Tab-separated table of C-alpha atoms in Angstrom:
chain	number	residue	atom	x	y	z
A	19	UNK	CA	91.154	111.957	118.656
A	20	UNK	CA	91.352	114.453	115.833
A	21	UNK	CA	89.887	113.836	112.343
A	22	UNK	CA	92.120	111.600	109.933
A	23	UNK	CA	91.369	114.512	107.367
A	24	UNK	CA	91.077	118.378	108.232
A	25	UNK	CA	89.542	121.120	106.162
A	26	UNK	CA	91.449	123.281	104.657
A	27	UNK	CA	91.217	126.797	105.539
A	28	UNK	CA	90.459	128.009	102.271
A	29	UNK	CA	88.086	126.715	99.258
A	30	UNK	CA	88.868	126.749	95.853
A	31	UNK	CA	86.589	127.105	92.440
A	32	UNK	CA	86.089	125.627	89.247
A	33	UNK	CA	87.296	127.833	86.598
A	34	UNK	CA	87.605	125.537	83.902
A	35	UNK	CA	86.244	121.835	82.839
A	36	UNK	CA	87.387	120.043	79.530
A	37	UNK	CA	87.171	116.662	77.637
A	38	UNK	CA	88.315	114.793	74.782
A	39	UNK	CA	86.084	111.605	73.894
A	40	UNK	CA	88.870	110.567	71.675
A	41	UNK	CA	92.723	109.952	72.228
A	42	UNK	CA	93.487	109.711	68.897
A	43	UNK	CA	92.550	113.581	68.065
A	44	UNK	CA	95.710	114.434	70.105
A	45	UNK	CA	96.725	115.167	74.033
A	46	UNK	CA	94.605	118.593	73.736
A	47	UNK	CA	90.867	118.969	75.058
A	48	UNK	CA	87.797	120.772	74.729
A	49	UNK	CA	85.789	122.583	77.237
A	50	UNK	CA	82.780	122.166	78.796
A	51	UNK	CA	80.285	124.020	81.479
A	52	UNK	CA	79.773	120.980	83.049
A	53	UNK	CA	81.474	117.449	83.524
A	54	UNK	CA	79.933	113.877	85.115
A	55	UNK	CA	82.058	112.290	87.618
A	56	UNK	CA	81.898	108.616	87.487
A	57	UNK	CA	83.958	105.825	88.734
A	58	UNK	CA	85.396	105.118	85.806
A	59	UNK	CA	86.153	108.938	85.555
A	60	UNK	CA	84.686	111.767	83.286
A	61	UNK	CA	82.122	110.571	81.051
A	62	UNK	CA	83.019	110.857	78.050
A	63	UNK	CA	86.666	111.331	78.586
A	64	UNK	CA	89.296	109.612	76.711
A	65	UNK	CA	90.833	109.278	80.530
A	66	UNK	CA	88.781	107.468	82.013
A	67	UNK	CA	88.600	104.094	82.808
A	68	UNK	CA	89.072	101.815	86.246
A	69	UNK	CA	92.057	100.762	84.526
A	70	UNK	CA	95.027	101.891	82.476
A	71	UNK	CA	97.824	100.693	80.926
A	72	UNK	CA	101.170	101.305	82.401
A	73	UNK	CA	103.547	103.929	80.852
A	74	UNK	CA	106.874	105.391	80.720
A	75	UNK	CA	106.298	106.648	84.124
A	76	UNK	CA	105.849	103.386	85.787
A	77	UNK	CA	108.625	101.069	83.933
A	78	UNK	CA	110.572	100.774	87.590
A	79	UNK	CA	107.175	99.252	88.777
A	80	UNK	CA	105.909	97.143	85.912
A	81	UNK	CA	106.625	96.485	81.947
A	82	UNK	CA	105.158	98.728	79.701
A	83	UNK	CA	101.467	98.051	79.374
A	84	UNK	CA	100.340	96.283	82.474
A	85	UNK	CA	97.115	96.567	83.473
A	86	UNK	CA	96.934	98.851	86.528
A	87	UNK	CA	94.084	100.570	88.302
A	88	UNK	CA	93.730	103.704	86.492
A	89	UNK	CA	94.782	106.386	89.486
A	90	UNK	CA	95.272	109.482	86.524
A	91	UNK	CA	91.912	109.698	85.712
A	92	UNK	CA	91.569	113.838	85.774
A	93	UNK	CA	93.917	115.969	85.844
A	94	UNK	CA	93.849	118.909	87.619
A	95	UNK	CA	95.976	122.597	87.064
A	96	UNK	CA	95.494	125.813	88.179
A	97	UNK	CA	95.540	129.400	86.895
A	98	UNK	CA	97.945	130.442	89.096
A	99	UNK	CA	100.591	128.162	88.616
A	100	UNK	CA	99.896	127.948	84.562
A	101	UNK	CA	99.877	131.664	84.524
A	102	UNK	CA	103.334	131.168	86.572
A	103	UNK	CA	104.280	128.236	83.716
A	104	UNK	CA	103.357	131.062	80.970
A	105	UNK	CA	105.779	134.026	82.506
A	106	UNK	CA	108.716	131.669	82.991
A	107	UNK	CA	108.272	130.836	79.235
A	108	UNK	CA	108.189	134.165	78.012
A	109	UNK	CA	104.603	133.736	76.126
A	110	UNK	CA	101.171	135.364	77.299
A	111	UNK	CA	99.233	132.251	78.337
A	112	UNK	CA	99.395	128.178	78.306
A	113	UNK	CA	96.302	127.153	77.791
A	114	UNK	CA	94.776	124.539	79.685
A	115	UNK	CA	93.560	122.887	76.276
A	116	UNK	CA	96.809	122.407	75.333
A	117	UNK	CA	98.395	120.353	78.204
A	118	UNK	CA	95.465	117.936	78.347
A	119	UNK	CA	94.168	119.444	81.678
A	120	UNK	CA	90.289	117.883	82.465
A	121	UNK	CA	89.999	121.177	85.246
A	122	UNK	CA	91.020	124.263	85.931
A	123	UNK	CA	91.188	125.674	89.941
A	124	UNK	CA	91.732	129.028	91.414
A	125	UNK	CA	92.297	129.634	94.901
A	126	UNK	CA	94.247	126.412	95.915
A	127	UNK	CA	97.597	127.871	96.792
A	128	UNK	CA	100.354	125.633	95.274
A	129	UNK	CA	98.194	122.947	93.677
A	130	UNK	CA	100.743	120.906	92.483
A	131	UNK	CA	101.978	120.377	96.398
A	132	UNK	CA	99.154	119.247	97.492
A	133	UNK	CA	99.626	115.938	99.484
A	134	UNK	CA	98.945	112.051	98.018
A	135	UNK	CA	95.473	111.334	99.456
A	136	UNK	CA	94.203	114.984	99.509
A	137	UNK	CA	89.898	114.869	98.897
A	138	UNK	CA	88.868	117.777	96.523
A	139	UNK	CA	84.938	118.221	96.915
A	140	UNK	CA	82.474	119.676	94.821
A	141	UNK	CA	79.142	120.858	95.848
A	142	UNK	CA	77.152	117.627	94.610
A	143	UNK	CA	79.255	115.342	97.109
A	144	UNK	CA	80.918	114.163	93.920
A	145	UNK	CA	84.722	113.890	95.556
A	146	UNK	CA	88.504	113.149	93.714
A	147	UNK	CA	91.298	112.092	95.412
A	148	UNK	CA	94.781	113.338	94.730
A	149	UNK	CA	96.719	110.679	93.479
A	150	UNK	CA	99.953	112.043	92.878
A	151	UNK	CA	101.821	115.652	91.606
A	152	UNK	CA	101.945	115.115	87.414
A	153	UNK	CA	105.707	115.396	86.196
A	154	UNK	CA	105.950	117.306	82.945
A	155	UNK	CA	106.015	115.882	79.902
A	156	UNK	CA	106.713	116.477	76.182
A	157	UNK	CA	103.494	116.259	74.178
A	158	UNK	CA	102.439	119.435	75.999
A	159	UNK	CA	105.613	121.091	75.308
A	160	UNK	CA	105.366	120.325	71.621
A	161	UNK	CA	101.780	121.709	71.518
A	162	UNK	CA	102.835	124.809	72.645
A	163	UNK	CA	105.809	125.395	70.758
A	164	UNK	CA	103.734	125.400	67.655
A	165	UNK	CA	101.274	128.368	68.692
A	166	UNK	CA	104.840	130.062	70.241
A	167	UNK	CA	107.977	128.230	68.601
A	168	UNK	CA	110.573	129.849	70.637
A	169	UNK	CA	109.883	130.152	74.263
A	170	UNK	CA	112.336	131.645	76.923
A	171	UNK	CA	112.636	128.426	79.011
A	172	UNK	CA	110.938	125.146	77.965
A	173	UNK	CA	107.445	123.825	78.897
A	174	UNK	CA	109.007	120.735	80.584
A	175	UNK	CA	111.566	123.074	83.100
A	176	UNK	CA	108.730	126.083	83.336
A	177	UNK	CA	105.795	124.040	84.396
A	178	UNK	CA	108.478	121.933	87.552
A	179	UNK	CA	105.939	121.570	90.333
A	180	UNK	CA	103.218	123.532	88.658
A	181	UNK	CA	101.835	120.981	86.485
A	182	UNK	CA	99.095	120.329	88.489
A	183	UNK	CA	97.813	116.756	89.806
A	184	UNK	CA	95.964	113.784	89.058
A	185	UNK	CA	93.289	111.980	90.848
A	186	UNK	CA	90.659	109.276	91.077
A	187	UNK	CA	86.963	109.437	91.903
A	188	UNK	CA	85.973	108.670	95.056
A	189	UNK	CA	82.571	109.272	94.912
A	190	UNK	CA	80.063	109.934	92.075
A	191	UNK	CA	78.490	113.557	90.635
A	192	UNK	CA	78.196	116.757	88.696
A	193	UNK	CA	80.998	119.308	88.970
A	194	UNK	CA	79.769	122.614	87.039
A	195	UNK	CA	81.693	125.826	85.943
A	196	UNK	CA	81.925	128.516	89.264
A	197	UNK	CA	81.530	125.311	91.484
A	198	UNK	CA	83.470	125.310	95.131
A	199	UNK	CA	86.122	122.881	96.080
A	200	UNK	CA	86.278	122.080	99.590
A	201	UNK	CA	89.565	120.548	100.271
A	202	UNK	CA	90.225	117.703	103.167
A	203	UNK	CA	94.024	117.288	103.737
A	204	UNK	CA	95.175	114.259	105.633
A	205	UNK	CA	98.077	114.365	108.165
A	206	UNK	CA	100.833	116.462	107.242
A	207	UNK	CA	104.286	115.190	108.654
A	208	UNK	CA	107.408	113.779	107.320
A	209	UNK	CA	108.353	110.063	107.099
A	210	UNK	CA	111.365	109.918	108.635
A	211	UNK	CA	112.859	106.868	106.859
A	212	UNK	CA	112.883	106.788	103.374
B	15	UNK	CA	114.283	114.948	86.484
B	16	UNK	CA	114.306	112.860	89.504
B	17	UNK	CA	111.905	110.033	89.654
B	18	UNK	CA	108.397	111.389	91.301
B	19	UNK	CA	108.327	107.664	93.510
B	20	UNK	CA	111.362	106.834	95.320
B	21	UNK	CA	112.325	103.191	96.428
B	22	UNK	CA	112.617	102.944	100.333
B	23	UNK	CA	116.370	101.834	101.231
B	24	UNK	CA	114.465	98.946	103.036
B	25	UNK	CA	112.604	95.945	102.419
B	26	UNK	CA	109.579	94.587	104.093
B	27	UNK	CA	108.621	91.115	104.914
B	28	UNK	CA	105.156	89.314	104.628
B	29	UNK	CA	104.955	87.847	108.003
B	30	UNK	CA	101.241	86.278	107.896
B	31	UNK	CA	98.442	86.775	105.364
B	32	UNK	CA	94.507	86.480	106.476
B	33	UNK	CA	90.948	86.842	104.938
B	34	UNK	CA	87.426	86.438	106.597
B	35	UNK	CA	84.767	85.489	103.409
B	36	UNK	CA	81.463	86.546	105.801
B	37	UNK	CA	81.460	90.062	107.815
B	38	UNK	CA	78.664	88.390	109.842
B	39	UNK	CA	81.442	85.788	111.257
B	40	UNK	CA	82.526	89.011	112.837
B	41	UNK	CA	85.724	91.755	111.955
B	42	UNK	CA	88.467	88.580	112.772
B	43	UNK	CA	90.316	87.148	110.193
B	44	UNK	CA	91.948	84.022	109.366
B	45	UNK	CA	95.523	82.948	108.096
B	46	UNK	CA	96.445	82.065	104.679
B	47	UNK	CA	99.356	81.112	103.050
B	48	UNK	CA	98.469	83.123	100.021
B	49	UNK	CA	96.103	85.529	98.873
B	50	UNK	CA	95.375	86.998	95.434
B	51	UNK	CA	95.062	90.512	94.699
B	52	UNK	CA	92.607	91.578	92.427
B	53	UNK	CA	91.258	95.496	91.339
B	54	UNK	CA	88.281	94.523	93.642
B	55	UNK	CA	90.726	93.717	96.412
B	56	UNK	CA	91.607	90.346	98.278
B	57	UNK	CA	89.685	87.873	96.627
B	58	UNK	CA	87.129	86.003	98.960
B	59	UNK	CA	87.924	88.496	101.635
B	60	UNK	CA	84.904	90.391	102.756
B	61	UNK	CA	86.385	94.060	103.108
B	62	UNK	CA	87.014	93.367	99.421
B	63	UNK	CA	84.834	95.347	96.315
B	64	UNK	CA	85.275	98.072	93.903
B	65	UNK	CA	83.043	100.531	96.017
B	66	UNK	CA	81.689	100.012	99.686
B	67	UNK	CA	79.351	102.528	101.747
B	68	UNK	CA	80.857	105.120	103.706
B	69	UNK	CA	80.799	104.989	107.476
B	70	UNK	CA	81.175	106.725	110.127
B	71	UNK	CA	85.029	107.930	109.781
B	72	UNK	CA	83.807	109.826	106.485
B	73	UNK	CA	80.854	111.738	108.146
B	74	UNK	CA	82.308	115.272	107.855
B	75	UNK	CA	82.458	114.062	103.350
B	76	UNK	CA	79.449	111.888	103.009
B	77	UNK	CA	75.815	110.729	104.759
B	78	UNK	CA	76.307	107.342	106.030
B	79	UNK	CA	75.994	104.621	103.247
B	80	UNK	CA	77.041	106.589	100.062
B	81	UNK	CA	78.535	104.857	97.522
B	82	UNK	CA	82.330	105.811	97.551
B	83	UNK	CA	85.009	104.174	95.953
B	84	UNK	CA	86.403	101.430	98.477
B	85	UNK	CA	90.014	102.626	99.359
B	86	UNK	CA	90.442	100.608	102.439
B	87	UNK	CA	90.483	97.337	100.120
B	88	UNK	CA	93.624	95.754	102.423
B	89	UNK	CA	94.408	96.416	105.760
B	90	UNK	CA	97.795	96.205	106.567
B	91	UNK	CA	100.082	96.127	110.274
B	92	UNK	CA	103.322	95.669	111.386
B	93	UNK	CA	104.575	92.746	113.791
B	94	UNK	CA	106.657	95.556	115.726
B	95	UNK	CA	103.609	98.336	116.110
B	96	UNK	CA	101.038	95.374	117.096
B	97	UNK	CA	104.037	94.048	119.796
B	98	UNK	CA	104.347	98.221	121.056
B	99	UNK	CA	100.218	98.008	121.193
B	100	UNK	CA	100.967	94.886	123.588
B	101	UNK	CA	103.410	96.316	126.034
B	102	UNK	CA	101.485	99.391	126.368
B	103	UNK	CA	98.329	97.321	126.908
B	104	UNK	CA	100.333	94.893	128.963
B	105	UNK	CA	99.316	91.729	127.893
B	106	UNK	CA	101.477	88.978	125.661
B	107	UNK	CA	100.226	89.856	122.186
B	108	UNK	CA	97.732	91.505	120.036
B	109	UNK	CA	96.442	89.253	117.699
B	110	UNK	CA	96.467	90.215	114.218
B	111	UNK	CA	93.195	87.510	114.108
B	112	UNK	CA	92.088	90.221	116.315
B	113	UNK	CA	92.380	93.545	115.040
B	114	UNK	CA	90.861	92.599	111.237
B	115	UNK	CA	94.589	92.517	109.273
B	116	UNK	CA	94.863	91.383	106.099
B	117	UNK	CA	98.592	91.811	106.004
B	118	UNK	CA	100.952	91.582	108.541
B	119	UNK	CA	104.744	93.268	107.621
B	120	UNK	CA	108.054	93.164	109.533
B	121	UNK	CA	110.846	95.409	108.670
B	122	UNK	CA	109.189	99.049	107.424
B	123	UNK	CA	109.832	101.144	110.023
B	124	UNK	CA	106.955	103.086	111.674
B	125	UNK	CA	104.653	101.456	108.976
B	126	UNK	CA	101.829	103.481	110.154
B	127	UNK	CA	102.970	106.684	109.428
B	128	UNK	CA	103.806	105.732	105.549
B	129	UNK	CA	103.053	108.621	103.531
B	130	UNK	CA	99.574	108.339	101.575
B	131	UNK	CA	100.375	107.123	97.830
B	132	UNK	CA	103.062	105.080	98.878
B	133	UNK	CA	103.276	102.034	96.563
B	134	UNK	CA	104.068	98.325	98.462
B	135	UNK	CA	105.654	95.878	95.543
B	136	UNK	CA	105.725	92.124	95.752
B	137	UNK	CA	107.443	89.658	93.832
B	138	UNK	CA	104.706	88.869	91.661
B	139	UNK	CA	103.800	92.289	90.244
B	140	UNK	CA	101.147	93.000	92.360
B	141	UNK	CA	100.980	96.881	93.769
B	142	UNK	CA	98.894	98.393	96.662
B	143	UNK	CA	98.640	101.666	97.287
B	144	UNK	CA	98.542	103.011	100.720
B	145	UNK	CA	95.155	105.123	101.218
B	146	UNK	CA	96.136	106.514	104.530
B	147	UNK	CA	96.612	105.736	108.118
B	148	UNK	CA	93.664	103.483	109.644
B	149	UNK	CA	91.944	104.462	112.737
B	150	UNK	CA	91.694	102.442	115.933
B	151	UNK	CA	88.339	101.957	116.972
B	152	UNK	CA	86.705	100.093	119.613
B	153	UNK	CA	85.503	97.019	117.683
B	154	UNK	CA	89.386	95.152	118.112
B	155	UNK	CA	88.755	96.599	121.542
B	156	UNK	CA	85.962	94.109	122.074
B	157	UNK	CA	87.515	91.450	120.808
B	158	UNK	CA	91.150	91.746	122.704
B	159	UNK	CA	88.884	92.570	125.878
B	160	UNK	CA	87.290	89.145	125.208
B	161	UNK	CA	90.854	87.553	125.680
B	162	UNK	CA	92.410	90.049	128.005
B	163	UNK	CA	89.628	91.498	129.981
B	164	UNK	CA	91.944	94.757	132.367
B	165	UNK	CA	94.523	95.536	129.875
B	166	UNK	CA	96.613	98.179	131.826
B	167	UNK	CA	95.493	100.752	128.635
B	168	UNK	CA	92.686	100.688	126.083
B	169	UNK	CA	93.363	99.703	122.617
B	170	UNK	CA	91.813	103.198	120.879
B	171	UNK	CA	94.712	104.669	123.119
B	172	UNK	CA	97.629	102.024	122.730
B	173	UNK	CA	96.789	101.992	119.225
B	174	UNK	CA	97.048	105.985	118.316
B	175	UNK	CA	99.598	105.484	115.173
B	176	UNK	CA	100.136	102.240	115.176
B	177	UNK	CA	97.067	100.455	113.992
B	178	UNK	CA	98.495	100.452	110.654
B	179	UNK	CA	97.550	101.322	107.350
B	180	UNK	CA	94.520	100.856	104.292
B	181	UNK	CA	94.845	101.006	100.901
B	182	UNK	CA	93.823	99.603	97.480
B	183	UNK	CA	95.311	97.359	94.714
B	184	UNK	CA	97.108	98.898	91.832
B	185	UNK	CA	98.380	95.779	90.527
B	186	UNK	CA	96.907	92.104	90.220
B	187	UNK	CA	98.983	89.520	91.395
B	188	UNK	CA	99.621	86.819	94.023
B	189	UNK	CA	101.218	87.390	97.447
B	190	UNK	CA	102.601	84.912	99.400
B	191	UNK	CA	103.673	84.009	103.328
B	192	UNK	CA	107.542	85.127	103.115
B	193	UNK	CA	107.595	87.562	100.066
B	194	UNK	CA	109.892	90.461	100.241
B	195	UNK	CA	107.923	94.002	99.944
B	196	UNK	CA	109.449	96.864	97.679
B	197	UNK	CA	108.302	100.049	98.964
B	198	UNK	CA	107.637	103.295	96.629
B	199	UNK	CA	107.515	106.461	98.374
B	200	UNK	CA	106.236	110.019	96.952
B	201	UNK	CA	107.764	113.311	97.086
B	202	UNK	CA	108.266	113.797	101.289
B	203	UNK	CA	107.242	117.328	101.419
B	204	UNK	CA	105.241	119.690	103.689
B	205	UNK	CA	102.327	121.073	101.982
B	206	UNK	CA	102.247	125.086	103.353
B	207	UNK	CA	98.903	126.027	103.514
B	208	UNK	CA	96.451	123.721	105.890
């Protein structure tokens, strides 16, 4: 019987980590050459946590602030599809910093696709598991728009399907600046009924 | 912007609920009228726990026994896959006592194949997320072969896509014998590159 999850055919790297111990400074974060991967998330990281409380993009599941397991603990984007976000808009570069990403990839060809359930891991064993695609919001927009206040098109209808995802941690460890991503992709098909 | 999770235009049914406190009393399980969902999974149930070690599905990821984050809280199958396992076995039934279910469904078509990251709802509140597909492996074989020694197929083979589904608790809450299930589906998409 084939493996529930295959290898992808390609690895990507770590360009990029970044934190933000505190919430309260604002959505944008600060980087770092290296990042702990914990349970509860990235040490340090004002996203972390085994649980969250519900938001805006949940209120068809639950009322605003339930408790929830916390399944957006990093969030991942890459250089190619921000660089792709940045063109659309018209402006030179959006910085990871200011659209509250935790890490940065290159090499994963259309991040933001990548399937519910996907397993990024990093040379330490430490492991995240793709939650879900993130959906564009408007804190990063308004970040942006004060370094460049007139883009061509908007943050929120540039960055459609290139805002990255966000994950959980599946398993505990260092991820470091230049690190490899090895990528384990469960079944691909269609569900025919929904 | 449409909604990133969709609702299924279907409901699904709890059909029978079961737990097992002790491993050592073996994988079968035993029915309930009601279990509670909690972040560590089904309390009292002994697949349950924030983290478990990994085994031997996870072997290409991890050495046997690391610490991983326990996605295969709940194990969840349909009355209409176990009765297609039966036929092709020929024998009456397929237990779910049998096959270590915590859940048994009716009415989600092809409940194996749900797409990683789908979201089940009951009435309560309480949310699990589907982790992936579950595996057949021989240990239900053991058991059925107990009570059915010649089946006309093995179960590994009857079983290939129908053995259900894991997953994880999003949500605390009660679920009971009878409750309707609300499903949530992600974006149904082919990711290009694997």
């Amino acid at each position: 019987m084939p493996e529930l999850l295959s290898k992808a055919p390609f690895r990507g790297r770590v360009e990029m980590l970044l934190t933000n111990p505190d919430r309260n400074l604002g959505l944008e974060k600060f980087p770092a050459p290296e990042v702990q991967l914990l349970f509860g998330g990235i040490a340090g990281d004002c996203h972390g946590g085994l649980t969250r409380k519900s938001d805006s993009r949940m209120l068809k599941q639950f009322k605003r602030d339930t408790v929830v397991r916390n399944a957006r603990q990093v969030s991942i984007l890459s250089v190619e599809e921000l660089a792709e976000i940045a063109t659309s808009m018209g402006i030179p570069a959006v910085k990871p910093e200011w659209v509250g990403a935790n890490m940065v990839t290159s090499g994963i060809p259309d991040l933001t696709l990548l399937p519910p359930s996907t397993r990024l891991q990093f040379p330490s064993g430490a492991m995240i598991v793709v939650d879900n695609e993130n959906r564009p919001c408007r804190y990063p927009a308004e970040i942006i728009e004060r370094h460049h206040p007139e883009p061509a098109m908007g943050f929120v209808a540039a960055a459609r399907h290139k805002r990255g995802v966000v994950g959980w941690v599946e398993a505990e460890g260092m991820v470091h600046k230049g690190d490899a991503i090895t990528l384990w992709i469960p079944p691909r098909r269609i569900y025919a009924h929904a």
